[in-house]
PDB file of C-alpha atoms in Angstrom:
ATOM      1  CA  UNK A   1     100.447  89.021  47.160  1.00  0.00           C
ATOM      2  CA  UNK A   2      99.505  89.284  43.479  1.00  0.00           C
ATOM      3  CA  UNK A   3      98.292  86.054  41.863  1.00  0.00           C
ATOM      4  CA  UNK A   4      99.281  87.381  38.433  1.00  0.00           C
ATOM      5  CA  UNK A   5     102.982  87.622  39.375  1.00  0.00           C
ATOM      6  CA  UNK A   6     104.982  84.376  39.382  1.00  0.00           C
ATOM      7  CA  UNK A   7     108.533  84.771  40.775  1.00  0.00           C
ATOM      8  CA  UNK A   8     111.252  82.503  39.425  1.00  0.00           C
ATOM      9  CA  UNK A   9     113.967  81.163  41.736  1.00  0.00           C
ATOM     10  CA  UNK A  10     116.824  83.645  42.303  1.00  0.00           C
ATOM     11  CA  UNK A  11     120.231  82.604  40.998  1.00  0.00           C
ATOM     12  CA  UNK A  12     123.363  83.667  42.891  1.00  0.00           C
ATOM     13  CA  UNK A  13     126.372  84.037  40.598  1.00  0.00           C
ATOM     14  CA  UNK A  14     130.020  83.495  41.550  1.00  0.00           C
ATOM     15  CA  UNK A  15     130.650  87.242  41.097  1.00  0.00           C
ATOM     16  CA  UNK A  16     128.368  88.102  44.024  1.00  0.00           C
ATOM     17  CA  UNK A  17     125.489  89.230  41.806  1.00  0.00           C
ATOM     18  CA  UNK A  18     121.992  87.775  42.320  1.00  0.00           C
ATOM     19  CA  UNK A  19     119.692  87.401  39.316  1.00  0.00           C
ATOM     20  CA  UNK A  20     115.928  87.686  39.837  1.00  0.00           C
ATOM     21  CA  UNK A  21     113.213  87.039  37.290  1.00  0.00           C
ATOM     22  CA  UNK A  22     109.450  86.995  37.428  1.00  0.00           C
ATOM     23  CA  UNK A  23     106.580  86.682  34.986  1.00  0.00           C
ATOM     24  CA  UNK A  24     103.531  88.950  35.098  1.00  0.00           C
ATOM     25  CA  UNK A  25     100.543  87.196  33.553  1.00  0.00           C
ATOM     26  CA  UNK A  26      98.029  89.416  31.797  1.00  0.00           C
ATOM     27  CA  UNK A  27      94.759  90.485  33.276  1.00  0.00           C
ATOM     28  CA  UNK A  28      91.826  90.888  30.913  1.00  0.00           C
ATOM     29  CA  UNK A  29      92.684  93.300  28.043  1.00  0.00           C
ATOM     30  CA  UNK A  30      96.293  93.720  29.147  1.00  0.00           C
ATOM     31  CA  UNK A  31      99.706  92.400  28.182  1.00  0.00           C
ATOM     32  CA  UNK A  32     101.954  89.926  29.995  1.00  0.00           C
ATOM     33  CA  UNK A  33     105.602  90.669  30.662  1.00  0.00           C
ATOM     34  CA  UNK A  34     108.698  88.812  31.762  1.00  0.00           C
ATOM     35  CA  UNK A  35     111.116  90.975  33.741  1.00  0.00           C
ATOM     36  CA  UNK A  36     114.697  90.081  34.693  1.00  0.00           C
ATOM     37  CA  UNK A  37     117.392  91.983  36.558  1.00  0.00           C
ATOM     38  CA  UNK A  38     120.597  91.417  38.496  1.00  0.00           C
ATOM     39  CA  UNK A  39     121.692  93.203  41.631  1.00  0.00           C
ATOM     40  CA  UNK A  40     124.513  93.209  44.141  1.00  0.00           C
ATOM     41  CA  UNK A  41     124.662  94.927  47.518  1.00  0.00           C
ATOM     42  CA  UNK A  42     128.000  96.101  48.943  1.00  0.00           C
ATOM     43  CA  UNK A  43     126.671  95.988  52.543  1.00  0.00           C
ATOM     44  CA  UNK A  44     127.290  99.720  52.948  1.00  0.00           C
ATOM     45  CA  UNK A  45     123.876 100.777  51.660  1.00  0.00           C
ATOM     46  CA  UNK A  46     124.816 100.779  47.965  1.00  0.00           C
ATOM     47  CA  UNK A  47     122.886  98.499  45.622  1.00  0.00           C
ATOM     48  CA  UNK A  48     124.084  98.011  42.055  1.00  0.00           C
ATOM     49  CA  UNK A  49     121.664  97.013  39.246  1.00  0.00           C
ATOM     50  CA  UNK A  50     122.305  95.767  35.726  1.00  0.00           C
ATOM     51  CA  UNK A  51     121.139  93.307  33.059  1.00  0.00           C
ATOM     52  CA  UNK A  52     117.587  94.678  33.212  1.00  0.00           C
ATOM     53  CA  UNK A  53     115.278  93.296  30.547  1.00  0.00           C
ATOM     54  CA  UNK A  54     111.526  93.551  29.977  1.00  0.00           C
ATOM     55  CA  UNK A  55     109.904  91.320  27.376  1.00  0.00           C
ATOM     56  CA  UNK A  56     106.223  91.542  26.419  1.00  0.00           C
ATOM     57  CA  UNK A  57     104.336  88.247  26.121  1.00  0.00           C
ATOM     58  CA  UNK A  58     101.392  89.273  23.986  1.00  0.00           C
ATOM     59  CA  UNK A  59      99.913  91.905  21.736  1.00  0.00           C
ATOM     60  CA  UNK A  60      99.925  95.435  23.025  1.00  0.00           C
ATOM     61  CA  UNK A  61      97.440  97.741  21.376  1.00  0.00           C
ATOM     62  CA  UNK A  62      97.321 100.988  23.313  1.00  0.00           C
ATOM     63  CA  UNK A  63      98.671 103.270  20.599  1.00  0.00           C
ATOM     64  CA  UNK A  64     102.122 103.539  22.170  1.00  0.00           C
ATOM     65  CA  UNK A  65     105.610 102.294  21.471  1.00  0.00           C
ATOM     66  CA  UNK A  66     107.060  99.216  23.153  1.00  0.00           C
ATOM     67  CA  UNK A  67     110.498  99.884  24.594  1.00  0.00           C
ATOM     68  CA  UNK A  68     112.839  97.018  25.462  1.00  0.00           C
ATOM     69  CA  UNK A  69     115.869  97.400  27.693  1.00  0.00           C
ATOM     70  CA  UNK A  70     118.323  94.643  26.902  1.00  0.00           C
ATOM     71  CA  UNK A  71     121.512  95.299  28.885  1.00  0.00           C
ATOM     72  CA  UNK A  72     122.156  98.245  31.185  1.00  0.00           C
ATOM     73  CA  UNK A  73     125.924  97.696  31.345  1.00  0.00           C
ATOM     74  CA  UNK A  74     127.980 100.029  29.190  1.00  0.00           C
ATOM     75  CA  UNK A  75     131.379  98.693  30.216  1.00  0.00           C
ATOM     76  CA  UNK A  76     132.875  95.357  31.135  1.00  0.00           C
ATOM     77  CA  UNK A  77     133.871  94.412  34.663  1.00  0.00           C
ATOM     78  CA  UNK A  78     137.601  94.610  35.437  1.00  0.00           C
ATOM     79  CA  UNK A  79     139.581  91.391  34.938  1.00  0.00           C
ATOM     80  CA  UNK A  80     142.052  92.039  37.791  1.00  0.00           C
ATOM     81  CA  UNK A  81     142.460  94.186  40.898  1.00  0.00           C
ATOM     82  CA  UNK A  82     144.051  97.512  40.016  1.00  0.00           C
ATOM     83  CA  UNK A  83     144.928 100.680  41.948  1.00  0.00           C
ATOM     84  CA  UNK A  84     144.714 103.795  39.762  1.00  0.00           C
ATOM     85  CA  UNK A  85     146.822 106.940  40.016  1.00  0.00           C
ATOM     86  CA  UNK A  86     144.998 109.618  41.986  1.00  0.00           C
ATOM     87  CA  UNK A  87     143.678 112.674  40.173  1.00  0.00           C
ATOM     88  CA  UNK A  88     144.408 115.485  40.158  1.00  0.00           C
ATOM     89  CA  UNK A  89     148.026 114.960  41.078  1.00  0.00           C
ATOM     90  CA  UNK A  90     149.512 117.175  42.464  1.00  0.00           C
ATOM     91  CA  UNK A  91     146.393 118.192  44.427  1.00  0.00           C
ATOM     92  CA  UNK A  92     145.152 120.780  46.941  1.00  0.00           C
ATOM     93  CA  UNK A  93     143.402 119.851  49.205  1.00  0.00           C
ATOM     94  CA  UNK A  94     141.265 117.011  47.735  1.00  0.00           C
ATOM     95  CA  UNK A  95     141.979 114.229  45.267  1.00  0.00           C
ATOM     96  CA  UNK A  96     140.199 111.147  43.948  1.00  0.00           C
ATOM     97  CA  UNK A  97     141.667 107.663  44.383  1.00  0.00           C
ATOM     98  CA  UNK A  98     140.241 104.982  42.119  1.00  0.00           C
ATOM     99  CA  UNK A  99     140.534 101.214  42.104  1.00  0.00           C
ATOM    100  CA  UNK A 100     139.011  98.260  40.273  1.00  0.00           C
ATOM    101  CA  UNK A 101     137.778  94.912  41.591  1.00  0.00           C
ATOM    102  CA  UNK A 102     136.866  91.941  39.367  1.00  0.00           C
ATOM    103  CA  UNK A 103     134.908  90.373  42.262  1.00  0.00           C
ATOM    104  CA  UNK A 104     133.436  91.547  45.545  1.00  0.00           C
ATOM    105  CA  UNK A 105     136.189  91.772  48.148  1.00  0.00           C
ATOM    106  CA  UNK A 106     137.134  93.241  51.525  1.00  0.00           C
ATOM    107  CA  UNK A 107     139.107  96.454  50.936  1.00  0.00           C
ATOM    108  CA  UNK A 108     141.369  98.648  53.066  1.00  0.00           C
ATOM    109  CA  UNK A 109     142.661 101.956  51.657  1.00  0.00           C
ATOM    110  CA  UNK A 110     145.190 103.897  53.740  1.00  0.00           C
ATOM    111  CA  UNK A 111     147.391 106.984  53.322  1.00  0.00           C
ATOM    112  CA  UNK A 112     150.928 107.252  54.747  1.00  0.00           C
ATOM    113  CA  UNK A 113     153.462 110.075  55.004  1.00  0.00           C
ATOM    114  CA  UNK A 114     157.066 109.526  53.885  1.00  0.00           C
ATOM    115  CA  UNK A 115     158.047 108.540  57.447  1.00  0.00           C
ATOM    116  CA  UNK A 116     155.735 105.533  57.172  1.00  0.00           C
ATOM    117  CA  UNK A 117     153.149 106.957  59.573  1.00  0.00           C
ATOM    118  CA  UNK A 118     149.505 106.322  58.730  1.00  0.00           C
ATOM    119  CA  UNK A 119     147.796 109.721  58.293  1.00  0.00           C
ATOM    120  CA  UNK A 120     144.397 108.563  56.989  1.00  0.00           C
ATOM    121  CA  UNK A 121     142.293 105.432  56.743  1.00  0.00           C
ATOM    122  CA  UNK A 122     139.834 105.928  53.882  1.00  0.00           C
ATOM    123  CA  UNK A 123     138.395 102.395  53.891  1.00  0.00           C
ATOM    124  CA  UNK A 124     138.851  99.793  56.627  1.00  0.00           C
ATOM    125  CA  UNK A 125     137.847  96.198  55.919  1.00  0.00           C
ATOM    126  CA  UNK A 126     134.977  97.459  53.760  1.00  0.00           C
ATOM    127  CA  UNK A 127     133.068  94.959  51.628  1.00  0.00           C
ATOM    128  CA  UNK A 128     133.047  96.383  48.091  1.00  0.00           C
ATOM    129  CA  UNK A 129     131.267  95.017  45.035  1.00  0.00           C
ATOM    130  CA  UNK A 130     132.929  94.191  41.750  1.00  0.00           C
ATOM    131  CA  UNK A 131     133.556  97.126  39.411  1.00  0.00           C
ATOM    132  CA  UNK A 132     135.249 100.507  39.452  1.00  0.00           C
ATOM    133  CA  UNK A 133     135.292 102.533  42.674  1.00  0.00           C
ATOM    134  CA  UNK A 134     136.460 106.006  43.687  1.00  0.00           C
ATOM    135  CA  UNK A 135     137.177 107.524  47.101  1.00  0.00           C
ATOM    136  CA  UNK A 136     137.756 111.222  47.782  1.00  0.00           C
ATOM    137  CA  UNK A 137     140.704 112.066  50.026  1.00  0.00           C
ATOM    138  CA  UNK A 138     140.666 115.446  51.804  1.00  0.00           C
ATOM    139  CA  UNK A 139     144.149 116.395  53.003  1.00  0.00           C
ATOM    140  CA  UNK A 140     143.288 119.877  54.285  1.00  0.00           C
ATOM    141  CA  UNK A 141     144.767 119.051  57.710  1.00  0.00           C
ATOM    142  CA  UNK A 142     148.080 117.777  56.335  1.00  0.00           C
ATOM    143  CA  UNK A 143     151.235 119.665  55.323  1.00  0.00           C
ATOM    144  CA  UNK A 144     152.503 119.813  51.745  1.00  0.00           C
ATOM    145  CA  UNK A 145     154.522 116.807  50.694  1.00  0.00           C
ATOM    146  CA  UNK A 146     154.595 113.404  49.052  1.00  0.00           C
ATOM    147  CA  UNK A 147     152.248 110.747  50.436  1.00  0.00           C
ATOM    148  CA  UNK A 148     151.730 107.059  49.711  1.00  0.00           C
ATOM    149  CA  UNK A 149     148.305 105.487  49.424  1.00  0.00           C
ATOM    150  CA  UNK A 150     147.918 101.725  49.714  1.00  0.00           C
ATOM    151  CA  UNK A 151     145.105  99.408  48.645  1.00  0.00           C
ATOM    152  CA  UNK A 152     144.831  96.008  50.361  1.00  0.00           C
ATOM    153  CA  UNK A 153     142.377  93.213  49.543  1.00  0.00           C
ATOM    154  CA  UNK A 154     142.388  89.552  50.553  1.00  0.00           C
ATOM    155  CA  UNK A 155     144.803  88.720  47.715  1.00  0.00           C
ATOM    156  CA  UNK A 156     146.290  92.043  46.552  1.00  0.00           C
ATOM    157  CA  UNK A 157     148.353  94.953  47.838  1.00  0.00           C
ATOM    158  CA  UNK A 158     149.644  97.965  45.898  1.00  0.00           C
ATOM    159  CA  UNK A 159     150.902 101.457  46.758  1.00  0.00           C
ATOM    160  CA  UNK A 160     151.223 104.666  44.746  1.00  0.00           C
ATOM    161  CA  UNK A 161     152.624 108.150  45.377  1.00  0.00           C
ATOM    162  CA  UNK A 162     150.715 111.428  45.353  1.00  0.00           C
ATOM    163  CA  UNK A 163     151.764 115.014  46.020  1.00  0.00           C
ATOM    164  CA  UNK A 164     149.927 117.576  48.148  1.00  0.00           C
ATOM    165  CA  UNK A 165     150.827 121.194  47.312  1.00  0.00           C
ATOM    166  CA  UNK A 166     149.441 124.031  49.435  1.00  0.00           C
TER     167      UNK A 166
END
């Protein structure tokens, strides 16, 4: 416990992000700061951070430069669920499958052969945070051919073709 740190109440946003803020009051001959950040956890051990800001609340005279971080995001969140074309395509033996989520959602990503048989389950009912995601698919145990990959969420389903060439 530090009596100079006053936490503010966390705010949970509809996007699944939680915003935290706290104020650090100055000790003698020091400077106070207010720090804010947002984070989201995808429940698979990945924590995402953004909107980090540090604001000084007094004079700082230590001969240095004050640096302020205003917004760590460099791109906007997606506005709709989207399944991207894999790359490279054709591929041998690995490819990247990307998708975008505007909000946290439960995701299943599967690969099928042209007979409709499931040959791989890359994600199964995985809770994923909002944003852009990629999954690597290794098809080294599969024969050359055309395959379908399908993304399912609670409200979305889409399939695309990819070609494995050995």
